[in-house]
Short mmCIF file of C-alpha atoms and ligand atoms in Angstrom, two decimals:
data_model
loop_
_atom_site.label_atom_id
_atom_site.label_comp_id
_atom_site.label_asym_id
_atom_site.label_seq_id
_atom_site.Cartn_x
_atom_site.Cartn_y
_atom_site.Cartn_z
CA UNK A 683 -125.87 -152.61 161.70
CA UNK A 684 -122.72 -152.97 163.80
CA UNK A 685 -122.51 -151.05 167.02
CA UNK A 686 -120.03 -148.59 165.48
CA UNK A 687 -122.30 -147.68 162.62
CA UNK A 688 -124.67 -144.75 162.57
CA UNK A 689 -128.26 -145.89 162.30
CA UNK A 690 -129.66 -143.81 159.49
CA UNK A 691 -130.13 -140.08 159.16
CA UNK A 692 -129.24 -137.77 162.08
CA UNK A 693 -132.92 -137.11 162.60
CA UNK A 694 -134.06 -140.75 162.64
CA UNK A 695 -135.98 -141.74 165.74
CA UNK A 696 -139.11 -139.75 165.11
CA UNK A 697 -139.59 -141.05 161.62
CA UNK A 698 -139.74 -144.65 160.52
CA UNK A 699 -137.59 -146.10 157.75
CA UNK A 700 -135.22 -144.16 155.56
CA UNK A 701 -135.86 -141.45 153.05
CA UNK A 702 -137.33 -142.35 149.67
CA UNK A 703 -134.29 -142.36 147.35
CA UNK A 704 -135.81 -139.67 145.12
CA UNK A 705 -136.33 -137.42 148.12
CA UNK A 706 -132.77 -137.98 149.27
CA UNK A 707 -131.51 -137.25 145.75
CA UNK A 708 -133.34 -133.94 145.64
CA UNK A 709 -132.71 -132.86 149.20
CA UNK A 710 -129.08 -133.89 149.69
CA UNK A 711 -126.52 -131.08 149.64
CA UNK A 712 -123.36 -133.09 150.05
CA UNK A 713 -122.24 -132.51 146.45
CA UNK A 714 -122.25 -128.78 147.21
CA UNK A 715 -121.49 -128.44 150.90
CA UNK A 716 -118.54 -130.84 150.94
CA UNK A 717 -116.51 -127.66 150.40
CA UNK A 718 -117.37 -126.81 153.99
CA UNK A 719 -115.60 -129.90 155.29
CA UNK A 720 -112.41 -128.29 156.72
CA UNK A 721 -114.47 -125.49 158.28
CA UNK A 722 -117.04 -127.85 159.80
CA UNK A 723 -114.20 -130.00 161.12
CA UNK A 724 -112.61 -126.98 162.79
CA UNK A 725 -115.93 -125.88 164.27
CA UNK A 726 -116.65 -129.45 165.45
CA UNK A 727 -113.29 -129.56 167.19
CA UNK A 728 -113.98 -126.23 168.89
CA UNK A 729 -117.41 -127.47 169.94
CA UNK A 730 -115.96 -130.70 171.35
CA UNK A 731 -113.26 -128.83 173.25
CA UNK A 732 -115.94 -126.60 174.74
CA UNK A 733 -118.02 -129.61 175.76
CA UNK A 734 -114.93 -130.96 177.52
CA UNK A 735 -114.09 -127.66 179.24
CA UNK A 736 -117.68 -127.38 180.46
CA UNK A 737 -117.64 -130.94 181.85
CA UNK A 738 -120.39 -132.06 179.44
CA UNK A 739 -118.25 -134.83 177.94
CA UNK A 740 -115.15 -136.57 179.40
CA UNK A 741 -111.74 -135.08 178.57
CA UNK A 742 -110.55 -138.31 176.95
CA UNK A 743 -113.50 -138.23 174.61
CA UNK A 744 -112.49 -134.75 173.51
CA UNK A 745 -109.04 -136.05 172.62
CA UNK A 746 -110.51 -138.97 170.69
CA UNK A 747 -113.05 -136.80 168.85
CA UNK A 748 -110.49 -134.12 167.89
CA UNK A 749 -108.13 -136.79 166.63
CA UNK A 750 -110.82 -138.67 164.71
CA UNK A 751 -112.02 -135.46 163.05
CA UNK A 752 -108.61 -135.14 161.41
CA UNK A 753 -109.23 -138.30 159.38
CA UNK A 754 -112.67 -137.40 158.16
CA UNK A 755 -112.79 -137.29 154.33
CA UNK A 756 -115.48 -137.32 151.70
CA UNK A 757 -115.39 -141.05 151.07
CA UNK A 758 -116.35 -142.58 147.76
CA UNK A 759 -119.41 -144.37 149.13
CA UNK A 760 -120.83 -141.26 150.83
CA UNK A 761 -124.56 -140.98 150.36
CA UNK A 762 -125.07 -138.69 153.32
CA UNK A 763 -127.64 -135.94 153.32
CA UNK A 764 -125.00 -133.29 153.89
CA UNK A 765 -121.44 -132.75 155.07
CA UNK A 766 -122.55 -132.56 158.71
CA UNK A 767 -124.15 -136.00 158.50
CA UNK A 768 -121.04 -137.30 156.81
CA UNK A 769 -118.79 -136.06 159.60
CA UNK A 770 -120.93 -137.53 162.36
CA UNK A 771 -121.31 -140.82 160.52
CA UNK A 772 -117.55 -141.19 160.25
CA UNK A 773 -117.01 -140.16 163.87
CA UNK A 774 -119.48 -142.78 165.06
CA UNK A 775 -117.94 -145.36 162.74
CA UNK A 776 -114.55 -144.66 164.26
CA UNK A 777 -115.41 -144.04 167.89
CA UNK A 778 -118.80 -145.62 168.55
CA UNK A 779 -120.45 -144.13 171.66
CA UNK A 780 -117.83 -141.42 171.99
CA UNK A 781 -118.61 -140.23 168.49
CA UNK A 782 -122.26 -140.01 169.43
CA UNK A 783 -121.44 -137.41 172.14
CA UNK A 784 -120.22 -134.62 169.87
CA UNK A 785 -123.64 -133.30 168.89
CA UNK A 786 -124.64 -132.35 172.46
CA UNK A 787 -125.99 -128.80 172.53
CA UNK A 788 -125.61 -128.45 168.78
CA UNK A 789 -127.87 -128.60 165.77
CA UNK A 790 -127.07 -128.66 162.10
CA UNK A 791 -128.70 -125.26 162.06
CA UNK A 792 -125.99 -123.51 164.11
CA UNK A 793 -123.42 -125.91 162.66
CA UNK A 794 -124.05 -125.05 159.02
CA UNK A 795 -124.22 -121.35 159.76
CA UNK A 796 -120.85 -121.54 161.53
CA UNK A 797 -119.08 -123.54 158.80
CA UNK A 798 -120.53 -121.34 156.08
CA UNK A 799 -119.45 -118.17 157.91
CA UNK A 800 -115.92 -119.57 158.29
CA UNK A 801 -115.86 -120.36 154.54
CA UNK A 802 -117.06 -116.87 153.67
CA UNK A 803 -114.53 -115.26 156.00
CA UNK A 804 -111.63 -117.18 154.46
CA UNK A 805 -112.78 -116.48 150.93
CA UNK A 806 -113.50 -112.82 151.54
CA UNK A 807 -109.84 -112.59 152.52
CA UNK A 808 -108.78 -114.40 149.34
CA UNK A 809 -110.91 -111.97 147.33
CA UNK A 810 -109.27 -109.00 149.03
CA UNK A 811 -105.88 -110.33 148.05
CA UNK A 812 -106.99 -111.21 144.50
CA UNK A 813 -108.33 -107.69 144.09
CA UNK A 814 -105.08 -106.25 145.38
CA UNK A 815 -103.17 -108.34 142.84
CA UNK A 816 -105.16 -106.82 139.99
CA UNK A 817 -104.82 -103.37 141.48
CA UNK A 818 -101.06 -103.78 141.73
CA UNK A 819 -100.82 -104.82 138.06
CA UNK A 820 -102.91 -101.87 136.95
CA UNK A 821 -100.81 -99.43 138.99
CA UNK A 822 -97.64 -101.01 137.60
CA UNK A 823 -98.94 -100.45 134.07
CA UNK A 824 -99.77 -96.89 135.10
CA UNK A 825 -96.18 -96.37 136.26
CA UNK A 826 -94.75 -97.88 133.08
CA UNK A 827 -97.12 -96.69 130.30
CA UNK A 828 -99.02 -94.05 132.18
CA UNK A 829 -97.57 -91.08 130.27
CA UNK A 830 -99.42 -92.19 127.12
CA UNK A 831 -102.21 -89.77 126.35
CA UNK A 832 -105.66 -90.83 125.28
CA UNK A 833 -108.98 -89.07 124.79
CA UNK A 834 -111.27 -90.05 127.65
CA UNK A 835 -114.90 -90.45 126.61
CA UNK A 836 -118.33 -89.47 127.59
CA UNK A 837 -121.07 -91.23 125.61
CA UNK A 838 -118.13 -93.09 123.99
CA UNK A 839 -117.37 -89.89 122.10
CA UNK A 840 -113.94 -88.26 122.43
CA UNK A 841 -114.13 -85.80 125.29
CA UNK A 842 -110.89 -84.58 126.88
CA UNK A 843 -107.32 -85.82 126.98
CA UNK A 844 -106.03 -87.67 130.02
CA UNK A 845 -102.87 -89.62 130.72
CA UNK A 846 -103.28 -93.39 130.63
CA UNK A 847 -102.18 -93.42 134.28
CA UNK A 848 -105.27 -91.41 135.25
CA UNK A 849 -107.54 -93.73 133.30
CA UNK A 850 -106.05 -96.90 134.79
CA UNK A 851 -106.13 -95.35 138.27
CA UNK A 852 -109.89 -94.84 137.87
CA UNK A 853 -110.30 -98.61 137.65
CA UNK A 854 -108.00 -99.09 140.62
CA UNK A 855 -110.20 -96.82 142.74
CA UNK A 856 -113.28 -98.85 141.87
CA UNK A 857 -111.38 -101.96 142.97
CA UNK A 858 -110.34 -100.21 146.14
CA UNK A 859 -114.01 -99.82 147.06
CA UNK A 860 -114.40 -103.53 146.34
CA UNK A 861 -111.65 -104.26 148.86
CA UNK A 862 -113.70 -102.26 151.41
CA UNK A 863 -116.82 -104.24 150.55
CA UNK A 864 -114.98 -107.59 150.82
CA UNK A 865 -113.61 -106.50 154.19
CA UNK A 866 -117.15 -105.54 155.33
CA UNK A 867 -118.40 -108.98 154.15
CA UNK A 868 -115.55 -110.63 156.05
CA UNK A 869 -116.52 -108.75 159.21
CA UNK A 870 -120.18 -109.68 158.75
CA UNK A 871 -119.23 -113.34 158.53
CA UNK A 872 -116.93 -113.17 161.55
CA UNK A 873 -119.59 -113.87 164.19
CA UNK A 874 -119.99 -117.37 165.64
CA UNK A 875 -123.53 -118.80 165.77
CA UNK A 876 -122.38 -121.97 167.51
CA UNK A 877 -124.34 -122.47 170.72
CA UNK A 878 -127.60 -121.20 169.26
CA UNK A 879 -128.51 -124.86 168.75
CA UNK A 880 -131.53 -125.49 166.61
CA UNK A 881 -132.85 -122.02 167.41
CA UNK A 882 -133.19 -121.46 171.14
CA UNK A 883 -129.84 -122.58 172.48
CA UNK A 884 -129.53 -125.40 174.97
CA UNK A 885 -130.13 -126.15 178.61
CA UNK A 886 -126.57 -127.54 178.76
CA UNK A 887 -123.96 -125.12 180.16
CA UNK A 888 -122.48 -124.20 176.78
CA UNK A 889 -119.84 -121.52 176.29
CA UNK A 890 -120.50 -119.84 172.92
CA UNK A 891 -118.07 -117.03 173.66
CA UNK A 892 -115.29 -119.53 174.32
CA UNK A 893 -116.12 -121.33 171.06
CA UNK A 894 -115.94 -118.09 169.13
CA UNK A 895 -112.57 -117.32 170.66
CA UNK A 896 -111.34 -120.84 169.89
CA UNK A 897 -112.32 -120.32 166.23
CA UNK A 898 -110.64 -116.94 166.15
CA UNK A 899 -113.95 -115.28 165.38
CA UNK A 900 -114.52 -111.68 166.33
CA UNK A 901 -117.63 -112.31 168.44
CA UNK A 902 -120.41 -114.72 169.31
CA UNK A 903 -124.12 -114.36 168.43
CA UNK A 904 -126.36 -112.08 170.44
CA UNK A 905 -129.73 -113.69 169.58
CA UNK A 906 -130.08 -117.40 169.04
CA UNK A 907 -133.01 -117.06 166.58
CA UNK A 908 -131.14 -114.52 164.49
CA UNK A 909 -127.98 -116.65 164.68
CA UNK A 910 -129.49 -119.63 162.85
CA UNK A 911 -131.57 -117.67 160.32
CA UNK A 912 -129.26 -114.80 159.40
CA UNK A 913 -127.70 -115.07 155.96
CA UNK A 914 -126.84 -111.39 155.58
CA UNK A 915 -123.16 -112.29 155.53
CA UNK A 916 -123.76 -114.46 152.45
CA UNK A 917 -125.71 -111.68 150.72
CA UNK A 918 -122.96 -109.21 151.63
CA UNK A 919 -120.34 -111.43 150.08
CA UNK A 920 -122.49 -112.11 147.01
CA UNK A 921 -123.10 -108.40 146.54
CA UNK A 922 -119.46 -107.50 147.01
CA UNK A 923 -118.54 -110.12 144.38
CA UNK A 924 -121.26 -108.91 142.04
CA UNK A 925 -120.19 -105.32 142.11
CA UNK A 926 -116.56 -106.31 141.74
CA UNK A 927 -117.55 -108.39 138.69
CA UNK A 928 -119.47 -105.41 137.34
CA UNK A 929 -116.29 -103.39 137.61
CA UNK A 930 -114.34 -106.18 135.95
CA UNK A 931 -116.99 -106.32 133.25
CA UNK A 932 -116.47 -102.68 132.46
CA UNK A 933 -112.72 -103.23 132.23
CA UNK A 934 -113.39 -106.25 129.99
CA UNK A 935 -115.61 -104.16 127.72
CA UNK A 936 -112.89 -101.51 127.48
CA UNK A 937 -110.29 -104.16 126.56
CA UNK A 938 -112.61 -105.44 123.84
CA UNK A 939 -112.85 -101.93 122.43
CA UNK A 940 -109.18 -101.04 122.82
CA UNK A 941 -107.96 -104.25 121.19
CA UNK A 942 -110.33 -103.96 118.24
CA UNK A 943 -108.82 -102.94 114.91
CA UNK A 944 -111.09 -99.92 114.96
CA UNK A 945 -109.35 -98.62 118.09
CA UNK A 946 -105.98 -100.30 117.97
CA UNK A 947 -105.02 -98.81 121.32
CA UNK A 948 -103.81 -102.06 122.87
CA UNK A 949 -102.96 -105.64 122.06
CA UNK A 950 -103.30 -108.68 124.28
CA UNK A 951 -100.45 -111.09 124.78
CA UNK A 952 -100.87 -114.23 122.69
CA UNK A 953 -101.26 -116.47 125.72
CA UNK A 954 -104.46 -114.74 126.79
CA UNK A 955 -105.95 -114.35 123.31
CA UNK A 956 -107.83 -116.93 121.30
CA UNK A 957 -108.20 -117.68 117.64
CA UNK A 958 -111.05 -118.69 115.44
CA UNK A 959 -111.71 -122.26 114.34
CA UNK A 960 -112.49 -120.99 110.85
CA UNK A 961 -111.02 -117.51 110.29
CA UNK A 962 -107.24 -117.77 110.32
CA UNK A 963 -106.59 -114.07 110.89
CA UNK A 964 -108.47 -113.78 114.16
CA UNK A 965 -107.06 -112.83 117.54
CA UNK A 966 -109.98 -112.59 119.89
CA UNK A 967 -110.23 -111.06 123.34
CA UNK A 968 -112.25 -113.91 124.84
CA UNK A 969 -110.84 -113.31 128.31
CA UNK A 970 -112.23 -109.80 128.33
CA UNK A 971 -115.57 -111.02 127.04
CA UNK A 972 -115.70 -113.69 129.73
CA UNK A 973 -114.98 -111.06 132.36
CA UNK A 974 -117.95 -109.19 130.94
CA UNK A 975 -120.11 -112.29 130.64
CA UNK A 976 -119.54 -113.59 134.15
CA UNK A 977 -121.01 -110.41 135.62
CA UNK A 978 -124.39 -111.17 134.03
CA UNK A 979 -124.64 -114.54 135.71
CA UNK A 980 -123.42 -113.01 138.95
CA UNK A 981 -126.29 -110.51 139.07
CA UNK A 982 -128.66 -113.47 138.74
CA UNK A 983 -127.11 -115.26 141.68
CA UNK A 984 -127.43 -112.21 143.92
CA UNK A 985 -131.08 -111.80 142.95
CA UNK A 986 -131.61 -115.52 143.51
CA UNK A 987 -130.43 -115.50 147.13
CA UNK A 988 -132.39 -112.37 147.97
CA UNK A 989 -135.49 -114.04 146.54
CA UNK A 990 -134.82 -117.16 148.59
CA UNK A 991 -134.62 -115.16 151.81
CA UNK A 992 -137.47 -112.75 151.34
CA UNK A 993 -140.39 -114.86 152.51
CA UNK A 994 -138.76 -116.98 155.20
CA UNK A 995 -140.33 -117.00 158.64
CA UNK A 996 -137.89 -117.19 161.53
CA UNK A 997 -135.83 -119.24 162.02
CA UNK A 998 -134.16 -122.02 160.02
CA UNK A 999 -136.00 -123.22 156.91
CA UNK A 1000 -134.63 -125.77 154.51
CA UNK A 1001 -134.79 -123.15 151.76
CA UNK A 1002 -131.58 -121.88 153.37
CA UNK A 1003 -129.76 -124.88 151.93
CA UNK A 1004 -129.96 -123.07 148.61
CA UNK A 1005 -127.64 -120.37 149.96
CA UNK A 1006 -124.27 -122.06 149.40
CA UNK A 1007 -124.14 -123.04 145.73
CA UNK A 1008 -124.54 -119.53 144.40
CA UNK A 1009 -122.03 -118.10 146.89
CA UNK A 1010 -119.45 -120.75 146.07
CA UNK A 1011 -119.88 -120.19 142.36
CA UNK A 1012 -119.84 -116.45 142.73
CA UNK A 1013 -116.62 -116.49 144.70
CA UNK A 1014 -115.00 -118.90 142.19
CA UNK A 1015 -116.09 -116.68 139.31
CA UNK A 1016 -114.81 -113.53 140.96
CA UNK A 1017 -111.43 -114.99 141.89
CA UNK A 1018 -111.18 -116.37 138.35
CA UNK A 1019 -112.04 -113.10 136.63
CA UNK A 1020 -109.69 -111.09 138.85
CA UNK A 1021 -106.89 -113.46 137.82
CA UNK A 1022 -107.91 -113.35 134.16
CA UNK A 1023 -107.79 -109.58 134.07
CA UNK A 1024 -104.53 -109.56 135.95
CA UNK A 1025 -103.02 -111.71 133.22
CA UNK A 1026 -104.59 -109.62 130.47
CA UNK A 1027 -103.28 -106.31 131.82
CA UNK A 1028 -99.90 -107.77 132.65
CA UNK A 1029 -99.14 -108.84 129.10
CA UNK A 1030 -100.98 -106.05 127.30
CA UNK A 1031 -99.08 -103.87 124.82
CA UNK A 1032 -100.10 -100.22 124.81
CA UNK A 1033 -100.18 -98.51 121.42
CA UNK A 1034 -99.30 -95.05 122.74
CA UNK A 1035 -98.95 -93.42 119.31
CA UNK A 1036 -102.48 -94.45 118.30
CA UNK A 1037 -103.90 -93.26 121.59
CA UNK A 1038 -102.15 -89.92 121.23
CA UNK A 1039 -103.28 -89.49 117.64
CA UNK A 1040 -106.87 -89.82 118.81
CA UNK A 1041 -106.29 -87.38 121.64
CA UNK A 1042 -104.57 -84.90 119.32
CA UNK A 1043 -107.41 -84.65 116.77
CA UNK A 1044 -107.72 -80.95 117.41
CA UNK A 1045 -111.14 -81.25 119.12
CA UNK A 1046 -110.42 -82.79 122.51
CA UNK A 1047 -108.91 -79.51 123.72
CA UNK A 1048 -111.95 -77.49 122.74
CA UNK A 1049 -112.90 -76.96 126.37
CA UNK A 1050 -109.40 -75.69 127.09
CA UNK A 1051 -109.65 -73.23 124.19
CA UNK A 1052 -112.96 -72.01 125.55
CA UNK A 1053 -111.47 -71.68 129.03
CA UNK A 1054 -108.61 -69.66 127.48
CA UNK A 1055 -111.23 -67.21 126.29
CA UNK A 1056 -112.77 -67.16 129.79
CA UNK A 1057 -109.37 -66.25 131.21
CA UNK A 1058 -109.47 -63.28 128.79
CA UNK A 1059 -112.78 -62.14 130.27
CA UNK A 1060 -115.30 -63.78 127.88
CA UNK A 1061 -118.39 -65.26 129.58
CA UNK A 1062 -118.14 -69.06 129.39
CA UNK A 1063 -121.41 -69.48 127.48
CA UNK A 1064 -120.16 -67.09 124.77
CA UNK A 1065 -116.77 -68.82 124.65
CA UNK A 1066 -118.51 -72.21 124.30
CA UNK A 1067 -120.65 -70.91 121.42
CA UNK A 1068 -117.67 -69.43 119.66
CA UNK A 1069 -115.50 -72.54 119.94
CA UNK A 1070 -118.44 -74.80 118.96
CA UNK A 1071 -119.07 -72.82 115.78
CA UNK A 1072 -115.37 -72.82 114.91
CA UNK A 1073 -115.30 -76.63 115.28
CA UNK A 1074 -118.48 -76.93 113.22
CA UNK A 1075 -116.81 -74.82 110.52
CA UNK A 1076 -113.98 -77.35 110.39
CA UNK A 1077 -111.36 -75.64 112.55
CA UNK A 1078 -109.05 -77.89 114.58
CA UNK A 1079 -106.92 -76.67 117.48
CA UNK A 1080 -103.27 -77.50 117.86
CA UNK A 1081 -102.86 -75.35 120.91
CA UNK A 1082 -102.95 -76.30 123.70
CA UNK A 1083 -101.51 -79.74 123.00
CA UNK A 1084 -103.16 -82.62 124.85
CA UNK A 1085 -100.15 -82.70 127.17
CA UNK A 1086 -100.49 -78.98 127.92
CA UNK A 1087 -104.21 -79.41 128.55
CA UNK A 1088 -103.47 -82.23 131.03
CA UNK A 1089 -100.71 -80.28 132.79
CA UNK A 1090 -103.10 -77.40 133.38
CA UNK A 1091 -105.42 -79.59 135.44
CA UNK A 1092 -103.78 -79.61 138.86
CA UNK A 1093 -106.60 -79.72 141.42
CA UNK A 1094 -106.93 -82.75 143.71
CA UNK A 1095 -107.88 -85.87 141.78
CA UNK A 1096 -107.24 -84.25 138.42
CA UNK A 1097 -105.18 -85.77 135.63
CA UNK A 1098 -102.31 -83.26 135.89
CA UNK A 1099 -101.30 -84.56 139.32
CA UNK A 1100 -101.68 -88.29 138.68
CA UNK A 1101 -98.35 -89.09 140.27
CA UNK A 1102 -99.86 -88.19 143.67
CA UNK A 1103 -102.70 -90.59 143.01
CA UNK A 1104 -100.40 -93.44 142.09
CA UNK A 1105 -98.39 -92.90 145.24
CA UNK A 1106 -101.60 -93.04 147.29
CA UNK A 1107 -102.71 -96.21 145.50
CA UNK A 1108 -99.32 -97.84 146.07
CA UNK A 1109 -99.76 -97.07 149.75
CA UNK A 1110 -103.29 -98.46 149.88
CA UNK A 1111 -102.32 -101.67 148.08
CA UNK A 1112 -99.43 -102.20 150.49
CA UNK A 1113 -101.83 -101.79 153.41
CA UNK A 1114 -104.16 -104.42 151.93
CA UNK A 1115 -101.25 -106.76 151.33
CA UNK A 1116 -100.20 -106.43 154.96
CA UNK A 1117 -103.59 -107.62 156.31
CA UNK A 1118 -103.37 -110.81 158.27
CA UNK A 1119 -105.34 -113.81 157.07
CA UNK A 1120 -108.11 -115.21 159.23
CA UNK A 1121 -106.91 -118.09 161.42
CA UNK A 1122 -108.80 -120.59 159.30
N1 LIG B 1515 -127.76 -129.08 154.69
C1 LIG B 1515 -128.48 -128.20 155.53
C2 LIG B 1515 -128.28 -126.74 155.00
O1 LIG B 1515 -127.41 -126.53 154.25
C3 LIG B 1515 -127.97 -128.24 156.90
C4 LIG B 1515 -128.95 -127.86 157.95
C5 LIG B 1515 -130.07 -128.89 158.03
N2 LIG B 1515 -130.96 -128.54 159.07
C6 LIG B 1515 -132.19 -129.06 159.16
N3 LIG B 1515 -132.91 -128.67 160.15
N4 LIG B 1515 -132.64 -129.89 158.25
O2 LIG B 1515 -129.03 -125.89 155.34
#
């Protein structure tokens, strides 16, 4: 080996020879964790700058290391154990002895936790914005088509009339809670573990608080053992994605129903619908079904990470390497589904007449008829019995109309005052849109 080449794995020295190729194949994580590259490079730069500030390495070495880090790429011949090994190998190949200085006071344990946190922070922000995009499209539909009246369901049976705006707004509120959960996951990730070393820090005069500030992170760790073993931030992000996907799944299911011939309440734009390879007449809502399907896999990933964590003794254990794949896939799936639904709702045609016909079947205002009797002094239970038996006898009510029934519901959060809700949602979405992205 030339003097500028790394001499085997980062941990060589204690162990003789290299890894058995089968062990390397099973244990390597480069194919997954190469997505951490820009984040690990940023953290490595911050670490090197700190080593320079603290007089642990010469200032000119800091300049060389920071510059060399900019040219690190996942090269075609990479067979490294992980992205951290790849970065150090290339630094040493470029800089020789200087490259070998960067790992002072650092372990892959605090390194991977830092890079993964930075990845989660950036992607939590992307999820917040992706959620806001879908919310904005739903609210826009509510402004445009919201006056259409449909029967809302319980038990999937016609229950009471509501304006479409109220129905769409219900989905937007569930997404608003997702925004809050993504923000909480972002905050959980926004703590720098760098300086915790392998688990108990370092005897070198490190400056973890300075590193956190350099990375634009909200704070630095408070316990070195916790810093390298904590994956709560990953679970938080997985959970936030999972629940968001569960919400998207419910919207998908609704689109499947609404676009069916049996309902006929909506039609998807052609560019989001699919056909059948055999049945020429088909126009299928695959996008909505995929939104529904992705949630199932998502629940599995969340369960998987929790199961990985549950038996781990402090601190770092290699099991933790399993944490990234599921999170990466979950975030990809969530961003993808948010976008898919945004497109589906954007191009959707609302069949207002069909919705209204269902709402105006003469039964959905039965509660209102009973409440009319209550206003005349009849006890509600008696009014309920009377209206129920009239319905059973075949009577249908044309008064109040669905529109009148809606207009009579004017308490906070009720369908008769949906304009207030839309204004509030517009305001909340604008607030989300105005959030500033993390520095990295
Ligand atoms: N690839 C490893 C992971 O993702 C990096 C940390 C390795 N640390 C160790 N002590 N082997 O967890």
